[in-house]
């Protein structure tokens, strides 16, 4: 039964029979037969079939929800038994929104010092992808915005507030200013993240509230691309204060606080809402909870 529920999860994740079978390490025929056996066992049609995967039936959606719970519990049980035998180990799968990636090390480094047998897999992703992958048991934790958009069924721990800076040439427009307003920032050409990123949607919202219509000259889903352009002192961008500090900008580029209004958004750690949690996730959440006050104070001081 657990194996067949894993097939359902793989189908939800891959949206394709062949890729789902490959992800499960079985043939497509074996996966299809397993799903069919599950349908016969439950007495309902779970998958809308055609020449390709067309989604789940309403009954299939409910089974998918149960599959996430049951498979998650089974994995938690196996991990807990393994931890009792040899201590905390395994791989913690984590993702972070691009603006929060520099803060990942603040969590993983002290955690690894306590649990040296644990490995990490870290990726940069959108907030939507993080919540989707946590729901589908593809991630153990995520670093993302926790106030503005739906998070789904997760446990969220606030970590720090994201404040914003205009990155601009020291000898360019606003380069000599102690601060700028959102209305002023809206009048200059910018390079920004793509609209798929929540940080971009936040920035667009504040620019529009100040009477400006966002029209960046360059868009990218990579913070590295934006930073390398800004470092030429020929481009300007809007970035979180902590990110600007991490990239150690040259003397030719300044990070000017954006005020009027002085807005901020909460970044937090999200993990699957589960009781009991897996030992790995529970230990990571506990470590993050201990670190959070110091991290928040450090970022607020920037």
Tab-separated table of C-alpha atoms in Angstrom:
chain	number	residue	atom	x	y	z
A	1	UNK	CA	0.000	0.000	0.000
A	2	UNK	CA	2.800	2.439	0.888
A	3	UNK	CA	4.517	1.784	-2.459
A	4	UNK	CA	1.286	2.457	-4.352
A	5	UNK	CA	0.745	5.693	-2.434
A	6	UNK	CA	4.302	6.670	-3.360
A	7	UNK	CA	3.248	6.205	-7.006
A	8	UNK	CA	0.371	8.657	-6.449
A	9	UNK	CA	2.765	11.219	-4.938
A	10	UNK	CA	5.157	10.816	-7.862
A	11	UNK	CA	2.317	11.372	-10.332
A	12	UNK	CA	1.290	14.542	-8.501
A	13	UNK	CA	4.873	15.758	-8.601
A	14	UNK	CA	5.793	14.833	-12.187
A	15	UNK	CA	2.390	15.132	-13.916
A	16	UNK	CA	3.585	12.398	-16.292
A	17	UNK	CA	3.424	8.598	-16.083
A	18	UNK	CA	6.870	7.973	-17.550
A	19	UNK	CA	8.681	10.532	-15.394
A	20	UNK	CA	6.805	9.374	-12.292
A	21	UNK	CA	7.863	5.778	-12.953
A	22	UNK	CA	11.464	6.858	-13.453
A	23	UNK	CA	11.386	8.840	-10.186
A	24	UNK	CA	10.133	5.736	-8.365
A	25	UNK	CA	12.714	3.477	-10.005
A	26	UNK	CA	10.124	1.236	-11.673
A	27	UNK	CA	8.829	0.669	-15.177
A	28	UNK	CA	5.854	2.669	-16.408
A	29	UNK	CA	3.906	-0.581	-16.651
A	30	UNK	CA	4.616	-1.336	-12.973
A	31	UNK	CA	3.508	2.149	-11.901
A	32	UNK	CA	0.313	2.006	-13.958
A	33	UNK	CA	-0.485	-1.459	-12.579
A	34	UNK	CA	0.121	-0.233	-9.018
A	35	UNK	CA	-2.231	2.720	-9.461
A	36	UNK	CA	-4.837	0.411	-11.019
A	37	UNK	CA	-4.563	-2.006	-8.068
A	38	UNK	CA	-5.034	0.905	-5.661
A	39	UNK	CA	-8.143	1.990	-7.571
A	40	UNK	CA	-9.532	-1.537	-7.395
A	41	UNK	CA	-8.750	-1.761	-3.689
A	42	UNK	CA	-10.552	1.531	-2.970
A	43	UNK	CA	-13.315	1.002	-5.513
A	44	UNK	CA	-12.938	4.423	-7.158
A	45	UNK	CA	-11.204	5.934	-10.185
A	46	UNK	CA	-8.237	8.022	-9.030
A	47	UNK	CA	-6.563	9.174	-12.241
A	48	UNK	CA	-8.046	10.751	-15.355
A	49	UNK	CA	-6.477	8.787	-18.154
A	50	UNK	CA	-5.986	9.511	-21.825
A	51	UNK	CA	-2.993	9.435	-24.132
A	52	UNK	CA	-1.213	11.198	-21.263
A	53	UNK	CA	-1.749	12.036	-17.582
A	54	UNK	CA	-4.725	14.417	-17.301
A	55	UNK	CA	-4.908	14.917	-13.552
A	56	UNK	CA	-6.700	13.344	-10.616
A	57	UNK	CA	-10.399	12.766	-10.158
A	58	UNK	CA	-12.053	14.399	-7.102
A	59	UNK	CA	-11.641	11.047	-5.311
A	60	UNK	CA	-8.023	10.967	-6.459
A	61	UNK	CA	-7.392	14.396	-4.935
A	62	UNK	CA	-8.644	13.149	-1.574
A	63	UNK	CA	-6.500	10.026	-1.822
A	64	UNK	CA	-3.536	12.249	-2.710
A	65	UNK	CA	-4.107	14.220	0.492
A	66	UNK	CA	-4.185	11.001	2.521
A	67	UNK	CA	-1.139	9.677	0.651
A	68	UNK	CA	0.866	12.695	1.776
A	69	UNK	CA	-0.074	12.037	5.395
A	70	UNK	CA	0.428	8.270	5.342
A	71	UNK	CA	3.693	8.305	3.386
A	72	UNK	CA	4.967	11.178	5.527
A	73	UNK	CA	4.204	9.218	8.689
A	74	UNK	CA	5.874	6.107	7.279
A	75	UNK	CA	9.019	8.074	6.445
A	76	UNK	CA	8.990	9.681	9.892
A	77	UNK	CA	8.732	6.256	11.511
A	78	UNK	CA	11.685	4.898	9.531
A	79	UNK	CA	13.780	7.963	10.299
A	80	UNK	CA	12.980	7.833	14.010
A	81	UNK	CA	13.922	4.154	14.240
A	82	UNK	CA	17.166	4.852	12.358
A	83	UNK	CA	17.947	7.789	14.680
A	84	UNK	CA	17.501	5.571	17.737
A	85	UNK	CA	19.995	3.113	16.271
A	86	UNK	CA	22.754	5.418	14.998
A	87	UNK	CA	21.870	9.005	15.962
A	88	UNK	CA	20.606	11.801	13.751
A	89	UNK	CA	21.697	11.339	10.144
A	90	UNK	CA	20.410	11.528	6.590
A	91	UNK	CA	19.894	14.410	4.170
A	92	UNK	CA	17.887	17.527	5.001
A	93	UNK	CA	16.289	18.808	1.794
A	94	UNK	CA	15.825	22.553	1.886
A	95	UNK	CA	14.921	25.427	-0.453
A	96	UNK	CA	15.035	29.199	-0.053
A	97	UNK	CA	13.617	32.141	-1.978
A	98	UNK	CA	16.491	33.901	-3.805
A	99	UNK	CA	16.620	36.897	-1.451
A	100	UNK	CA	17.010	34.587	1.560
A	101	UNK	CA	19.681	32.237	0.202
A	102	UNK	CA	22.558	34.095	1.923
A	103	UNK	CA	20.903	33.378	5.286
A	104	UNK	CA	20.806	29.602	4.840
A	105	UNK	CA	24.320	29.193	6.245
A	106	UNK	CA	23.209	30.844	9.498
A	107	UNK	CA	20.961	27.799	10.029
A	108	UNK	CA	22.898	24.932	8.485
A	109	UNK	CA	26.316	25.710	9.988
A	110	UNK	CA	25.414	25.502	13.705
A	111	UNK	CA	23.105	22.560	12.995
A	112	UNK	CA	25.900	20.596	11.344
A	113	UNK	CA	28.184	21.360	14.301
A	114	UNK	CA	25.684	19.546	16.539
A	115	UNK	CA	24.855	16.785	14.064
A	116	UNK	CA	27.925	16.070	11.868
A	117	UNK	CA	26.334	12.997	10.240
A	118	UNK	CA	23.605	15.120	8.606
A	119	UNK	CA	23.968	16.231	4.995
A	120	UNK	CA	22.138	19.072	3.255
A	121	UNK	CA	20.592	19.587	-0.159
A	122	UNK	CA	19.808	23.288	-0.713
A	123	UNK	CA	18.210	24.897	-3.748
A	124	UNK	CA	16.940	28.332	-4.694
A	125	UNK	CA	13.247	28.395	-5.562
A	126	UNK	CA	10.116	30.523	-5.732
A	127	UNK	CA	7.811	30.763	-2.734
A	128	UNK	CA	5.094	28.916	-4.668
A	129	UNK	CA	7.447	26.053	-5.492
A	130	UNK	CA	8.585	25.798	-1.880
A	131	UNK	CA	5.042	25.371	-0.570
A	132	UNK	CA	4.204	22.913	-3.376
A	133	UNK	CA	7.298	20.800	-2.769
A	134	UNK	CA	6.731	20.722	0.993
A	135	UNK	CA	3.164	19.558	0.386
A	136	UNK	CA	4.419	16.784	-1.921
A	137	UNK	CA	7.103	15.657	0.581
A	138	UNK	CA	9.903	16.759	-1.775
A	139	UNK	CA	11.335	19.209	0.784
A	140	UNK	CA	11.908	19.032	4.528
A	141	UNK	CA	12.140	22.791	5.072
A	142	UNK	CA	11.943	26.118	3.293
A	143	UNK	CA	13.106	29.678	3.892
A	144	UNK	CA	10.437	31.981	2.510
A	145	UNK	CA	8.038	34.862	3.101
A	146	UNK	CA	5.453	33.903	5.704
A	147	UNK	CA	3.009	36.838	5.762
A	148	UNK	CA	1.849	37.855	2.310
A	149	UNK	CA	0.703	34.747	0.417
A	150	UNK	CA	-0.863	31.397	1.391
A	151	UNK	CA	1.585	28.880	2.836
A	152	UNK	CA	-0.544	25.750	2.924
A	153	UNK	CA	-0.272	23.144	5.666
A	154	UNK	CA	3.040	24.099	7.290
A	155	UNK	CA	4.545	25.072	10.623
A	156	UNK	CA	6.135	28.522	10.265
A	157	UNK	CA	8.843	30.054	12.453
A	158	UNK	CA	9.502	33.812	12.000
A	159	UNK	CA	13.230	34.532	11.627
A	160	UNK	CA	13.844	38.143	10.554
A	161	UNK	CA	12.263	41.098	8.777
A	162	UNK	CA	13.409	42.001	5.261
A	163	UNK	CA	14.074	45.749	4.764
A	164	UNK	CA	14.884	47.276	1.385
A	165	UNK	CA	17.739	49.257	-0.155
A	166	UNK	CA	18.264	51.007	-3.461
A	167	UNK	CA	21.558	49.818	-4.923
A	168	UNK	CA	22.901	52.585	-7.110
A	169	UNK	CA	26.171	54.141	-8.284
A	170	UNK	CA	27.831	56.295	-5.631
A	171	UNK	CA	28.261	59.109	-8.185
A	172	UNK	CA	24.894	58.513	-9.853
A	173	UNK	CA	21.306	59.526	-9.152
A	174	UNK	CA	20.499	59.325	-5.429
A	175	UNK	CA	23.999	57.959	-4.796
A	176	UNK	CA	24.792	60.710	-2.283
A	177	UNK	CA	21.463	60.506	-0.450
A	178	UNK	CA	21.006	59.192	3.098
A	179	UNK	CA	17.638	57.723	2.060
A	180	UNK	CA	15.160	57.701	-0.818
A	181	UNK	CA	11.399	57.278	-1.082
A	182	UNK	CA	9.549	54.573	-3.001
A	183	UNK	CA	8.136	57.300	-5.268
A	184	UNK	CA	11.681	58.450	-6.142
A	185	UNK	CA	12.849	54.885	-6.774
A	186	UNK	CA	9.906	54.386	-9.111
A	187	UNK	CA	11.232	57.138	-11.405
A	188	UNK	CA	14.574	55.495	-12.253
A	189	UNK	CA	15.366	52.474	-14.494
A	190	UNK	CA	15.895	49.292	-12.495
A	191	UNK	CA	16.941	45.674	-12.841
A	192	UNK	CA	14.728	43.357	-10.790
A	193	UNK	CA	13.805	39.737	-10.202
A	194	UNK	CA	11.185	38.208	-12.503
A	195	UNK	CA	7.466	38.481	-11.585
A	196	UNK	CA	7.447	34.780	-10.618
A	197	UNK	CA	9.447	35.742	-7.526
A	198	UNK	CA	7.535	36.957	-4.479
A	199	UNK	CA	10.181	39.611	-3.783
A	200	UNK	CA	9.368	41.145	-7.175
A	201	UNK	CA	5.644	41.089	-6.446
A	202	UNK	CA	6.323	42.827	-3.116
A	203	UNK	CA	8.444	45.514	-4.793
A	204	UNK	CA	5.868	46.042	-7.547
A	205	UNK	CA	3.167	46.483	-4.920
A	206	UNK	CA	5.120	49.166	-3.050
A	207	UNK	CA	6.089	50.998	-6.227
A	208	UNK	CA	2.471	51.094	-7.397
A	209	UNK	CA	1.342	52.304	-3.967
A	210	UNK	CA	3.796	55.200	-4.456
A	211	UNK	CA	2.266	56.022	-7.845
A	212	UNK	CA	4.871	54.366	-10.071
A	213	UNK	CA	4.434	51.572	-12.620
A	214	UNK	CA	7.270	49.001	-12.497
A	215	UNK	CA	9.083	48.776	-15.861
A	216	UNK	CA	12.518	47.218	-15.256
A	217	UNK	CA	15.134	47.347	-18.004
A	218	UNK	CA	16.389	43.908	-16.991
A	219	UNK	CA	14.693	40.962	-15.264
A	220	UNK	CA	16.293	37.764	-14.000
A	221	UNK	CA	15.453	34.910	-11.639
A	222	UNK	CA	19.052	35.021	-10.381
A	223	UNK	CA	20.271	37.404	-7.701
A	224	UNK	CA	23.823	36.870	-9.000
A	225	UNK	CA	22.828	38.298	-12.386
A	226	UNK	CA	21.312	41.365	-10.727
A	227	UNK	CA	24.267	41.913	-8.404
A	228	UNK	CA	26.858	41.614	-11.175
A	229	UNK	CA	24.992	44.289	-13.141
A	230	UNK	CA	24.739	46.561	-10.110
A	231	UNK	CA	28.458	46.155	-9.377
A	232	UNK	CA	29.253	47.791	-12.726
A	233	UNK	CA	27.787	51.021	-11.265
A	234	UNK	CA	25.768	51.348	-14.488
A	235	UNK	CA	22.582	49.707	-13.180
A	236	UNK	CA	20.342	50.166	-10.145
A	237	UNK	CA	18.243	47.628	-8.273
A	238	UNK	CA	16.178	47.095	-5.124
A	239	UNK	CA	17.384	44.417	-2.732
A	240	UNK	CA	16.979	43.407	0.908
A	241	UNK	CA	19.501	45.053	3.244
A	242	UNK	CA	20.888	41.681	4.382
A	243	UNK	CA	21.486	40.597	0.789
A	244	UNK	CA	23.255	43.840	-0.091
A	245	UNK	CA	25.511	43.388	2.944
A	246	UNK	CA	26.314	39.793	1.987
A	247	UNK	CA	27.479	40.682	-1.507
A	248	UNK	CA	29.911	43.326	-0.189
A	249	UNK	CA	29.357	45.923	-2.867
A	250	UNK	CA	32.256	47.950	-4.243
A	251	UNK	CA	32.963	51.543	-3.231
A	252	UNK	CA	31.353	52.590	-6.500
A	253	UNK	CA	27.953	51.252	-5.385
A	254	UNK	CA	25.873	52.376	-2.416
A	255	UNK	CA	22.958	50.683	-0.656
A	256	UNK	CA	20.557	53.535	0.165
A	257	UNK	CA	17.658	52.857	2.600
A	258	UNK	CA	14.212	53.178	1.006
A	259	UNK	CA	11.771	54.991	3.311
A	260	UNK	CA	8.424	56.778	3.163
A	261	UNK	CA	7.129	54.275	3.892
A	262	UNK	CA	9.751	52.148	5.626
A	263	UNK	CA	8.296	48.730	4.833
A	264	UNK	CA	9.424	45.257	5.839
A	265	UNK	CA	8.318	41.671	5.283
A	266	UNK	CA	8.883	38.630	7.466
A	267	UNK	CA	11.117	35.785	6.325
A	268	UNK	CA	10.668	32.515	8.175
A	269	UNK	CA	11.407	28.824	8.222
A	270	UNK	CA	8.550	26.582	7.100
A	271	UNK	CA	8.381	22.822	7.654
A	272	UNK	CA	5.596	20.287	7.052
A	273	UNK	CA	2.805	20.472	9.617
A	274	UNK	CA	3.093	16.998	11.094
A	275	UNK	CA	2.780	15.415	14.521
A	276	UNK	CA	5.135	13.840	15.202
A	277	UNK	CA	7.704	15.536	12.967
A	278	UNK	CA	10.584	13.542	11.614
A	279	UNK	CA	13.554	13.671	14.034
A	280	UNK	CA	15.624	15.544	11.443
A	281	UNK	CA	13.023	18.268	10.890
A	282	UNK	CA	12.215	18.557	14.596
A	283	UNK	CA	15.906	19.038	15.451
A	284	UNK	CA	16.381	21.587	12.651
A	285	UNK	CA	13.328	23.554	13.770
A	286	UNK	CA	14.601	23.572	17.359
A	287	UNK	CA	17.990	24.877	16.198
A	288	UNK	CA	16.325	27.605	14.135
A	289	UNK	CA	14.152	28.609	17.099
A	290	UNK	CA	17.275	29.075	19.227
A	291	UNK	CA	19.010	31.118	16.515
A	292	UNK	CA	16.038	33.307	15.521
A	293	UNK	CA	16.375	36.125	18.135
A	294	UNK	CA	20.052	36.730	17.362
A	295	UNK	CA	19.479	36.517	13.602
A	296	UNK	CA	16.598	39.007	13.773
A	297	UNK	CA	18.712	41.464	15.796
A	298	UNK	CA	21.664	41.090	13.423
A	299	UNK	CA	19.571	41.797	10.328
A	300	UNK	CA	17.719	44.701	11.998
A	301	UNK	CA	21.065	46.377	12.746
A	302	UNK	CA	22.100	46.504	9.075
